[in-house]
Amino acid sequence: MPISDRIGPHLPALRRYARALTGTQSSGDAYVAATLETILIDPFIMPEGGDDKAKLFALLSRIISSLPVSMSRRAGAIAPGREAPFDLSGVPPLGRQALLLATVEGFSVEGTAEILEAEVAAIRAMLDTAFAEIAAQAQTGIMIIEDEPLIALDLAHMVNGMGHRVTGIARTQAEAETLWSDSRPGLVLADVRLADGSSGIDAVNAILARTDIPVIFITAYPERLLTGERPEPAFLVSKPFNPEQVKVLINQALLFTPQARAAA
């Protein structure tokens, strides 16, 4: 089978992971591009047989190790007295990678350890540390754009269970714009297709035209947002979603967005 056919189905997940790890589309895509260039130069680095997705993530991990992602706070991004309510800087870079691999990308602890070329016990310890950091985070306001009542309630319950507050739930683009104006949340969870046929993407774009806050899209059609043909979300969750995935991305998104930290 051509190597392009083997790795093609896994590229959306690889890009999602790299973007979530670095916090931006451009940085994440640069690491993915370096991974693909490595394969192009030496196709034998991806031998046939076995788990192509795991091998692809392992190659990306090695590239990140050689060109490390900065895990520290951005210099000058936070004014004194306005420290980040979500700060995973205490979690080592490898621990943050393990957290995303094991929760967002669904690898087992053993698979995560193999990808990161680490001991299983060490990965377990890193995950314990990361989840402890998440549990200790301060509260922020989160707005939900979702037209399915049960899903919206599940998200609200999850948000409240994390110690945050739900600023409101919007079912249409118009409701979303009004809700943002009235509540000024620190983060948005957004579906793509809304009740009246309007678009969650349009709602988010209208909000982002007036402010810069992190957005996590939760959709049954992630491939429609990962086309490579336009600006794409750094934070994306597929339906049906795993609450642990959403929790991790909430922390990751807020960590990388100073405006959201200040608004919280």
XYZ file of N, CA and C in Angstrom:
792
model
N 0.845 -1.191 0.000
C 0.000 0.000 0.000
C 0.886 1.249 0.000
N 0.585 2.235 -0.853
C 1.371 3.477 -0.861
C 1.388 4.108 0.528
N 2.521 4.697 0.876
C 2.647 5.248 2.212
C 1.659 6.388 2.442
N 1.310 7.106 1.369
C 0.336 8.197 1.513
C -1.029 7.668 1.937
N -1.389 6.492 1.423
C -2.666 5.884 1.815
C -2.628 5.390 3.256
N -1.460 5.017 3.717
C -1.346 4.507 5.081
C -1.423 5.621 6.121
N -0.811 6.769 5.814
C -0.765 7.833 6.823
C -1.884 8.853 6.655
N -2.470 8.928 5.449
C -3.505 9.926 5.180
C -4.648 9.945 6.182
N -5.227 8.774 6.521
C -6.358 8.773 7.455
C -6.005 9.285 8.850
N -4.718 9.281 9.194
C -4.315 9.671 10.549
C -3.862 11.126 10.640
N -3.770 11.827 9.522
C -3.253 13.193 9.549
C -4.156 14.169 10.310
N -5.505 14.084 10.181
C -6.330 15.001 10.987
C -6.061 14.877 12.477
N -5.925 13.641 12.975
C -5.644 13.447 14.396
C -4.249 13.955 14.751
N -3.283 13.728 13.862
C -1.923 14.185 14.124
C -1.881 15.708 14.201
N -2.594 16.363 13.289
C -2.632 17.832 13.301
C -3.359 18.343 14.530
N -4.448 17.690 14.913
C -5.181 18.097 16.105
C -4.271 18.024 17.330
N -3.532 16.924 17.449
C -2.644 16.734 18.595
C -1.545 17.794 18.616
N -0.903 18.010 17.469
C 0.198 18.968 17.415
C -0.276 20.381 17.717
N -1.467 20.733 17.242
C -2.003 22.063 17.502
C -2.379 22.234 18.968
N -2.987 21.204 19.547
C -3.359 21.283 20.958
C -2.115 21.379 21.831
N -1.044 20.689 21.456
C 0.184 20.701 22.236
C 0.863 22.060 22.178
N 0.906 22.670 20.989
C 1.614 23.940 20.823
C 0.718 25.148 21.064
N -0.591 24.969 20.926
C -1.520 26.071 21.171
C -1.899 26.878 19.962
N -1.293 26.621 18.803
C -1.638 27.367 17.599
C -1.664 26.451 16.389
N -2.431 26.850 15.379
C -2.479 26.099 14.134
C -1.117 26.127 13.446
N -0.482 27.302 13.395
C 0.762 27.431 12.641
C 1.887 26.593 13.248
N 2.026 26.643 14.563
C 3.102 25.872 15.196
C 2.853 24.377 15.073
N 1.601 23.962 15.338
C 1.285 22.544 15.229
C 1.496 22.027 13.823
N 1.040 22.784 12.839
C 1.181 22.347 11.454
C 2.648 22.309 11.022
N 3.472 23.179 11.616
C 4.901 23.167 11.273
C 5.547 21.858 11.719
N 5.163 21.370 12.901
C 5.694 20.091 13.364
C 5.194 18.938 12.497
N 3.924 18.992 12.102
C 3.392 17.937 11.239
C 4.096 17.970 9.883
N 4.331 19.171 9.354
C 5.035 19.288 8.081
C 6.436 18.698 8.175
N 7.116 18.944 9.307
C 8.449 18.372 9.494
C 8.390 16.846 9.552
N 7.327 16.327 10.141
C 7.151 14.877 10.197
C 6.969 14.300 8.795
N 6.129 14.937 7.996
C 5.890 14.453 6.639
C 7.135 14.581 5.771
N 7.890 15.650 5.968
C 9.128 15.825 5.200
C 10.130 14.723 5.544
N 10.163 14.339 6.814
C 11.050 13.260 7.237
C 10.680 11.949 6.551
N 9.377 11.688 6.457
C 8.910 10.472 5.790
C 9.226 10.530 4.298
N 9.077 11.710 3.706
C 9.358 11.877 2.277
C 10.824 11.598 1.976
N 11.709 12.061 2.851
C 13.142 11.857 2.656
C 13.529 10.391 2.872
N 12.889 9.769 3.887
C 13.231 8.387 4.220
C 11.951 7.594 4.486
N 11.302 7.070 3.435
C 10.053 6.326 3.611
C 10.205 5.091 4.504
N 11.436 4.560 4.616
C 11.642 3.357 5.419
C 11.514 3.626 6.914
N 11.395 4.911 7.273
C 11.193 5.245 8.681
C 9.791 4.851 9.138
N 8.907 4.565 8.136
C 7.557 4.075 8.412
C 7.394 2.696 7.786
N 8.008 1.666 8.367
C 7.924 0.325 7.773
C 6.497 -0.197 7.796
N 6.189 -1.041 6.832
C 4.846 -1.615 6.772
C 4.639 -2.605 7.915
N 3.355 -2.739 8.279
C 3.015 -3.648 9.368
C 2.899 -2.909 10.686
N 2.017 -3.387 11.528
C 1.840 -2.756 12.823
C 0.879 -1.578 12.764
N 0.922 -0.751 13.786
C -0.002 0.369 13.964
C 0.587 1.627 13.335
N 0.097 1.985 12.138
C 0.627 3.151 11.441
C 0.379 4.440 12.225
N -0.770 4.532 12.887
C -1.060 5.750 13.656
C -0.043 5.914 14.779
N 0.223 4.857 15.519
C 1.192 4.931 16.613
C 2.582 5.276 16.084
N 2.963 4.689 14.948
C 4.277 4.977 14.383
C 4.376 6.433 13.950
N 3.285 6.971 13.417
C 3.268 8.363 12.974
C 3.399 9.300 14.172
N 2.660 9.016 15.239
C 2.750 9.845 16.440
C 4.125 9.719 17.086
N 4.715 8.517 17.038
C 6.051 8.330 17.606
C 7.084 9.151 16.841
N 6.952 9.198 15.516
C 7.873 9.998 14.716
C 7.714 11.477 15.053
N 6.482 11.948 15.159
C 6.245 13.337 15.551
C 6.870 13.610 16.917
N 6.736 12.673 17.840
C 7.301 12.840 19.180
C 8.813 12.994 19.126
N 9.458 12.214 18.278
C 10.919 12.326 18.160
C 11.317 13.678 17.579
N 10.523 14.172 16.645
C 10.812 15.483 16.057
C 10.618 16.584 17.090
N 9.569 16.464 17.893
C 9.338 17.446 18.954
C 10.487 17.405 19.958
N 11.012 16.221 20.235
C 12.136 16.105 21.167
C 13.380 16.799 20.636
N 13.559 16.762 19.316
C 14.737 17.398 18.724
C 14.547 18.895 18.517
N 13.273 19.319 18.396
C 12.926 20.745 18.263
C 11.838 21.032 19.287
N 12.196 21.139 20.564
C 11.188 21.139 21.629
C 10.181 22.273 21.529
N 8.937 21.946 21.931
C 7.887 22.943 22.071
C 8.113 23.688 23.372
N 8.025 25.008 23.340
C 8.144 25.785 24.566
C 6.901 25.587 25.413
N 7.101 25.152 26.647
C 5.980 24.908 27.548
C 5.864 25.990 28.611
N 6.702 27.013 28.526
C 6.649 28.064 29.532
C 5.633 29.112 29.139
N 5.285 29.978 30.103
C 4.364 31.056 29.784
C 5.019 32.013 28.807
N 4.217 32.649 27.996
C 4.736 33.603 27.034
C 5.229 34.836 27.770
N 6.429 35.253 27.445
C 7.020 36.395 28.127
C 6.161 37.636 27.916
N 5.852 38.308 29.012
C 5.108 39.551 28.916
C 3.638 39.396 28.637
N 3.131 38.153 28.574
C 1.733 37.962 28.186
C 0.770 38.249 29.324
N 1.250 38.135 30.570
C 0.358 38.275 31.709
C 0.858 39.389 32.605
N -0.005 40.354 32.865
C 0.378 41.462 33.726
C 0.490 40.990 35.168
N 1.354 41.637 35.982
C 1.469 41.259 37.389
C 0.113 41.315 38.080
N -0.146 40.305 38.890
C -1.409 40.268 39.602
C -2.527 39.627 38.815
N -2.244 39.211 37.548
C -3.277 38.567 36.734
C -2.752 37.224 36.253
N -2.301 36.444 37.205
C -1.729 35.147 36.855
C -2.779 34.244 36.225
N -2.292 33.281 35.453
C -3.203 32.397 34.727
C -4.021 31.539 35.671
N -5.344 31.504 35.511
C -6.137 30.609 36.320
C -5.937 29.157 35.921
N -5.415 28.952 34.703
C -5.093 27.589 34.256
C -3.629 27.577 33.895
N -2.846 26.885 34.682
C -1.415 26.874 34.473
C -0.899 25.452 34.605
N -0.555 24.859 33.463
C 0.026 23.520 33.480
C 1.536 23.576 33.314
N 2.115 24.767 33.574
C 3.563 24.883 33.410
C 4.308 24.008 34.412
N 3.632 23.601 35.503
C 4.259 22.692 36.449
C 4.343 21.268 35.943
N 3.587 20.971 34.893
C 3.637 19.637 34.293
C 4.756 19.618 33.250
N 5.696 18.686 33.337
C 6.782 18.640 32.355
C 6.237 18.512 30.937
N 6.999 18.999 29.939
C 6.543 18.880 28.552
C 6.141 17.463 28.172
N 6.927 16.480 28.613
C 6.597 15.091 28.281
C 5.273 14.689 28.927
N 4.993 15.217 30.111
C 3.734 14.926 30.779
C 2.551 15.511 30.042
N 2.711 16.687 29.467
C 1.631 17.291 28.692
C 1.383 16.487 27.426
N 2.457 15.995 26.805
C 2.281 15.140 25.635
C 1.550 13.854 26.023
N 1.942 13.274 27.146
C 1.297 12.047 27.604
C -0.180 12.288 27.879
N -0.493 13.430 28.470
C -1.874 13.763 28.793
C -2.738 13.815 27.536
N -2.238 14.476 26.500
C -2.996 14.592 25.258
C -3.098 13.250 24.532
N -2.025 12.498 24.521
C -2.042 11.203 23.838
C -3.016 10.238 24.500
N -3.032 10.221 25.827
C -3.833 9.246 26.549
C -5.299 9.637 26.642
N -5.612 10.933 26.584
C -6.997 11.357 26.746
C -7.616 11.807 25.431
N -6.998 12.767 24.784
C -7.575 13.301 23.546
C -7.456 12.301 22.400
N -6.287 11.658 22.267
C -6.068 10.766 21.129
C -6.394 9.312 21.432
N -6.674 9.000 22.680
C -7.189 7.679 23.022
C -6.182 6.546 23.049
N -4.884 6.846 23.129
C -3.897 5.782 23.240
C -3.909 5.225 24.667
N -3.628 3.953 24.800
C -3.496 3.357 26.129
C -2.259 3.929 26.808
N -2.168 3.715 28.111
C -0.963 4.160 28.829
C 0.264 3.468 28.250
N 0.123 2.184 27.950
C 1.238 1.442 27.363
C 1.597 1.981 25.978
N 0.552 2.273 25.174
C 0.804 2.831 23.852
C 1.429 4.208 23.930
N 0.985 5.016 24.885
C 1.557 6.346 25.087
C 3.028 6.240 25.466
N 3.338 5.297 26.355
C 4.731 5.105 26.769
C 5.600 4.701 25.579
N 5.061 3.843 24.710
C 5.831 3.422 23.541
C 6.062 4.583 22.585
N 5.038 5.395 22.373
C 5.170 6.552 21.478
C 6.222 7.521 21.997
N 6.212 7.757 23.306
C 7.119 8.729 23.904
C 8.453 8.117 24.315
N 8.611 6.807 24.056
C 9.847 6.104 24.382
C 10.185 6.280 25.858
N 9.190 6.009 26.696
C 9.342 6.154 28.144
C 8.817 4.910 28.844
N 9.153 4.773 30.105
C 8.661 3.658 30.898
C 7.184 3.861 31.231
N 6.439 2.757 31.269
C 5.014 2.833 31.573
C 4.785 3.474 32.945
N 5.585 3.094 33.932
C 5.434 3.653 35.279
C 5.658 5.162 35.274
N 6.606 5.619 34.471
C 6.885 7.055 34.398
C 5.716 7.800 33.773
N 5.106 7.206 32.746
C 3.956 7.833 32.106
C 2.777 7.890 33.072
N 2.562 6.835 33.820
C 1.479 6.838 34.811
C 1.689 7.956 35.835
N 2.914 8.124 36.281
C 3.216 9.176 37.253
C 2.981 10.557 36.645
N 3.379 10.732 35.391
C 3.161 12.013 34.715
C 1.682 12.320 34.585
N 0.889 11.312 34.240
C -0.552 11.510 34.103
C -1.180 11.859 35.444
N -0.740 11.215 36.497
C -1.255 11.529 37.828
C -0.954 12.981 38.185
N 0.260 13.424 37.876
C 0.641 14.808 38.158
C -0.197 15.789 37.348
N -0.374 15.471 36.066
C -1.135 16.365 35.188
C -2.582 16.486 35.636
N -3.210 15.363 35.986
C -4.601 15.415 36.428
C -4.726 16.144 37.760
N -3.712 16.032 38.613
C -3.734 16.778 39.869
C -3.654 18.276 39.607
N -2.846 18.681 38.627
C -2.758 20.090 38.264
C -4.101 20.593 37.740
N -4.746 19.792 36.900
C -6.030 20.182 36.342
C -7.063 20.342 37.454
N -7.065 19.408 38.386
C -8.054 19.443 39.460
C -7.896 20.674 40.339
N -6.683 21.227 40.381
C -6.416 22.357 41.262
C -6.652 23.711 40.601
N -7.140 23.709 39.364
C -7.257 24.963 38.619
C -8.414 25.829 39.126
N -8.277 27.107 38.914
C -9.288 28.074 39.348
C -10.449 28.128 38.356
N -11.486 28.840 38.753
C -12.724 28.898 37.981
C -12.659 29.927 36.853
N -13.341 29.634 35.759
C -13.521 30.604 34.696
C -14.916 30.440 34.114
N -15.370 31.423 33.360
C -16.684 31.355 32.733
C -16.603 30.713 31.361
N -17.475 29.744 31.108
C -17.466 29.024 29.837
C -18.853 29.099 29.206
N -18.887 29.511 27.964
C -20.125 29.627 27.210
C -20.277 28.419 26.294
N -21.495 27.887 26.194
C -21.760 26.701 25.383
C -22.675 27.058 24.214
N -22.260 26.712 23.008
C -23.096 26.869 21.812
C -23.443 25.460 21.338
N -24.657 25.033 21.602
C -25.070 23.647 21.308
C -26.585 23.592 21.241
N -27.124 23.020 20.153
C -28.577 22.996 19.981
C -29.228 21.721 20.493
N -28.438 20.681 20.809
C -28.992 19.449 21.344
C -29.077 19.560 22.867
N -30.292 19.577 23.433
C -30.429 19.822 24.878
C -29.644 18.858 25.750
N -29.667 17.564 25.430
C -28.979 16.591 26.266
C -27.464 16.786 26.232
N -26.945 17.073 25.038
C -25.505 17.313 24.923
C -25.124 18.583 25.663
N -25.957 19.619 25.522
C -25.686 20.876 26.218
C -25.677 20.668 27.730
N -26.623 19.869 28.228
C -26.674 19.598 29.663
C -25.467 18.788 30.122
N -25.056 17.821 29.301
C -23.865 17.036 29.640
C -22.631 17.942 29.735
N -22.505 18.849 28.759
C -21.373 19.772 28.772
C -21.427 20.693 29.984
N -22.620 21.196 30.286
C -22.774 22.085 31.441
C -22.419 21.356 32.732
N -22.871 20.110 32.849
C -22.562 19.318 34.043
C -21.055 19.098 34.161
N -20.410 18.807 33.053
C -18.975 18.592 33.060
C -18.241 19.864 33.462
N -18.650 20.998 32.877
C -18.015 22.288 33.176
C -18.169 22.622 34.659
N -19.368 22.458 35.173
C -19.599 22.745 36.591
C -18.809 21.798 37.483
N -18.705 20.546 37.061
C -17.957 19.573 37.836
C -16.473 19.883 37.899
N -15.965 20.624 36.911
C -14.564 21.034 36.912
C -14.333 22.240 37.814
N -15.426 22.823 38.332
C -15.296 23.997 39.182
C -15.452 25.304 38.446
N -15.868 25.233 37.177
C -16.102 26.449 36.396
C -17.571 26.838 36.476
N -17.902 27.952 35.865
C -19.300 28.366 35.785
C -19.711 28.443 34.316
N -20.915 28.020 34.039
C -21.471 28.122 32.691
C -22.138 29.488 32.573
N -21.671 30.297 31.626
C -22.254 31.633 31.471
C -23.575 31.589 30.716
N -23.860 30.469 30.050
C -25.116 30.318 29.338
C -24.990 29.332 28.199
N -26.142 28.931 27.663
C -26.195 28.000 26.536
C -26.964 28.661 25.397
N -26.359 28.696 24.218
C -26.990 29.278 23.035
C -27.288 28.186 22.025
N -28.468 28.289 21.360
C -28.874 27.268 20.392
C -28.750 27.747 18.955
N -28.562 29.046 18.747
C -28.467 29.610 17.407
C -27.327 30.623 17.368
N -26.982 31.042 16.157
C -25.931 32.048 16.014
C -26.323 33.350 16.694
N -27.565 33.792 16.496
C -28.014 35.049 17.100
C -27.956 34.976 18.626
N -28.415 33.857 19.183
C -28.366 33.688 20.638
C -26.920 33.710 21.128
N -26.031 33.091 20.370
C -24.629 33.023 20.774
C -24.007 34.411 20.825
N -24.262 35.229 19.823
C -23.678 36.571 19.806
C -24.217 37.407 20.955
N -25.519 37.276 21.231
C -26.108 38.018 22.346
C -25.553 37.540 23.674
N -25.447 36.225 23.824
C -24.947 35.659 25.069
C -23.511 36.086 25.323
N -22.678 36.068 24.290
C -21.297 36.510 24.483
C -21.266 37.965 24.936
N -22.052 38.807 24.291
C -22.069 40.225 24.639
C -22.501 40.445 26.080
N -23.451 39.631 26.554
C -23.991 39.810 27.904
C -23.098 39.198 28.986
N -22.370 38.115 28.643
C -21.676 37.362 29.697
C -20.157 37.435 29.635
N -19.593 37.759 28.469
C -18.142 37.858 28.278
C -17.388 36.683 28.927
N -17.583 35.476 28.397
C -16.934 34.291 28.979
C -15.435 34.270 28.698
N -14.747 33.339 29.353
C -13.316 33.164 29.121
C -13.008 32.119 28.069
N -14.023 31.330 27.689
C -13.823 30.265 26.708
C -15.176 29.878 26.124
N -15.180 29.378 24.890
C -16.412 28.955 24.214
C -16.283 27.494 23.794
N -17.312 26.705 24.100
C -17.473 25.362 23.552
C -18.543 25.443 22.482
N -18.235 25.079 21.249
C -19.163 25.339 20.146
C -19.392 24.128 19.263
N -20.665 23.863 18.985
C -21.042 22.910 17.941
C -20.971 23.637 16.603
N -21.042 22.889 15.509
C -20.954 23.488 14.178
C -22.339 23.739 13.590
N -23.225 22.736 13.672
C -24.580 22.868 13.130
C -25.541 23.242 14.250
N -26.291 24.322 14.064
C -27.167 24.813 15.122
C -28.640 24.664 14.750
N -29.518 24.952 15.710
C -30.932 24.582 15.627
C -31.662 25.170 14.427
N -31.414 26.429 14.116
C -32.175 27.093 13.054
C -31.471 27.018 11.711
N -30.504 26.128 11.607
C -29.751 26.016 10.360
C -28.563 26.957 10.290
N -28.383 27.784 11.320
C -27.238 28.686 11.347
C -25.983 27.914 11.720
N -24.863 28.591 11.653
C -23.572 27.923 11.794
C -22.865 28.343 13.071
N -22.393 27.343 13.817
C -21.568 27.648 14.968
C -20.255 28.292 14.567
N -19.766 27.964 13.379
C -18.533 28.588 12.888
C -18.750 30.078 12.678
N -19.886 30.440 12.055
C -20.185 31.859 11.842
C -20.354 32.583 13.172
N -20.992 31.911 14.135
C -21.173 32.513 15.455
C -19.810 32.789 16.096
N -18.931 31.806 16.025
C -17.598 31.972 16.615
C -16.819 33.065 15.898
N -16.892 33.091 14.570
C -16.173 34.128 13.825
C -16.661 35.521 14.194
N -17.970 35.657 14.421
C -18.522 36.952 14.821
C -17.995 37.367 16.193
N -17.874 36.394 17.080
C -17.339 36.675 18.421
C -15.860 37.017 18.342
N -15.104 36.237 17.565
C -13.663 36.460 17.468
C -13.318 37.754 16.749
N -14.276 38.297 16.005
C -14.050 39.600 15.373
C -14.017 40.709 16.420
N -14.555 40.422 17.612
C -14.629 41.444 18.659
C -13.719 41.155 19.847
N -13.242 39.935 19.950
C -12.369 39.576 21.059
C -11.530 38.383 20.657
N -10.547 38.053 21.473
C -9.679 36.914 21.192
C -9.727 35.972 22.387
N -10.625 34.993 22.326
C -10.737 33.997 23.386
C -10.641 32.607 22.766
N -10.256 31.615 23.544
C -10.132 30.273 22.978
C -11.496 29.659 22.691
N -11.542 28.863 21.634
C -12.759 28.164 21.232
C -12.419 26.703 21.020
N -13.255 25.823 21.567
C -13.127 24.398 21.319
C -14.362 23.952 20.548
N -14.172 23.477 19.332
C -15.286 22.977 18.537
C -15.549 21.515 18.894
N -16.820 21.193 19.087
C -17.246 19.827 19.367
C -18.228 19.436 18.274
N -17.827 18.548 17.386
C -18.615 18.284 16.196
C -18.555 16.824 15.779
N -19.608 16.371 15.128
C -19.630 15.023 14.571
C -18.917 14.961 13.224
N -18.511 16.121 12.710
C -17.903 16.175 11.376
C -16.566 16.912 11.434
N -15.583 16.398 12.175
C -14.309 17.115 12.313
C -13.579 17.305 10.994
N -13.787 16.364 10.059
C -13.085 16.482 8.779
C -13.483 17.737 8.023
N -14.670 18.284 8.316
C -15.109 19.504 7.636
C -14.372 20.743 8.140
N -13.737 20.614 9.300
C -12.972 21.734 9.846
C -11.479 21.555 9.647
N -11.060 20.389 9.178
C -9.644 20.097 8.986
C -9.382 19.798 7.516
N -9.594 20.800 6.704
C -9.439 20.621 5.261
C -8.105 21.115 4.741
N -7.412 21.949 5.532
C -6.170 22.536 5.059
C -6.370 23.667 4.086
N -7.625 24.093 3.865
C -7.924 25.108 2.855
C -8.259 26.468 3.448
N -8.334 26.569 4.789
C -8.671 27.850 5.424
C -8.170 27.788 6.862
N -8.185 28.926 7.577
C -7.816 28.854 8.997
C -8.678 27.834 9.723
N -8.041 27.032 10.552
C -8.725 25.924 11.194
C -8.563 26.017 12.705
N -9.472 25.388 13.448
C -9.383 25.456 14.910
C -8.192 24.684 15.450
N -7.553 25.247 16.472
C -6.471 24.521 17.137
C -7.025 23.454 18.064
N -8.285 23.643 18.525
C -8.864 22.742 19.519
C -10.174 22.167 18.982
N -10.180 20.857 18.802
C -11.294 20.198 18.137
C -11.550 18.848 18.786
N -12.834 18.574 19.101
C -13.243 17.311 19.706
C -14.322 16.683 18.828
N -14.223 15.385 18.601
C -15.211 14.681 17.791
C -16.350 14.171 18.665
N -17.573 14.222 18.122
C -18.722 13.587 18.765
C -18.807 12.136 18.287
N -19.254 11.227 19.175
C -19.531 11.448 20.595
C -18.232 11.695 21.351
N -18.248 12.666 22.271
C -17.014 13.086 22.900
C -16.789 12.381 24.234
N -15.524 12.272 24.568
C -15.104 11.778 25.874
C -14.927 12.994 26.774
N -15.643 13.084 27.901
C -15.509 14.264 28.767
C -14.066 14.563 29.165
N -13.249 13.520 29.323
C -11.866 13.757 29.705
C -11.114 14.509 28.606
N -11.463 14.235 27.344
C -10.843 14.964 26.247
C -11.160 16.450 26.346
N -12.438 16.739 26.592
C -12.855 18.141 26.666
C -12.183 18.836 27.838
N -12.082 18.159 28.973
C -11.452 18.754 30.155
C -9.997 19.121 29.872
N -9.289 18.204 29.242
C -7.879 18.457 28.934
C -7.750 19.645 27.989
N -8.579 19.698 26.950
C -8.464 20.775 25.973
C -8.878 22.116 26.556
N -9.830 22.119 27.492
C -10.187 23.377 28.159
C -8.959 23.955 28.852
N -8.256 23.129 29.589
C -7.056 23.593 30.280
C -5.972 24.010 29.301
N -5.799 23.217 28.263
C -4.769 23.517 27.275
C -5.089 24.816 26.532
N -6.352 24.998 26.155
C -6.750 26.197 25.417
C -6.555 27.450 26.254
N -6.959 27.409 27.510
C -6.837 28.577 28.369
C -5.382 28.882 28.699
N -4.571 27.867 28.779
C -3.158 28.064 29.051
C -2.496 28.889 27.961
N -2.915 28.680 26.715
C -2.249 29.324 25.587
C -2.885 30.639 25.180
N -3.931 31.093 25.860
C -4.626 32.307 25.434
C -4.645 33.317 26.565
N -3.730 34.296 26.557
C -3.654 35.255 27.649
C -4.951 36.030 27.862
N -5.664 36.378 26.765
C -6.898 37.140 26.901
C -7.924 36.373 27.712
N -7.991 35.059 27.476
C -8.943 34.246 28.213
C -8.565 34.160 29.676
N -7.283 34.070 29.951
C -6.840 33.994 31.324
C -7.209 35.277 32.059
N -7.059 36.407 31.372
C -7.373 37.674 32.006
C -8.866 37.826 32.233
N -9.678 37.237 31.329
C -11.132 37.369 31.439
C -11.707 36.481 32.504
N -10.953 35.444 32.866
C -11.508 34.440 33.796
C -11.691 35.025 35.196
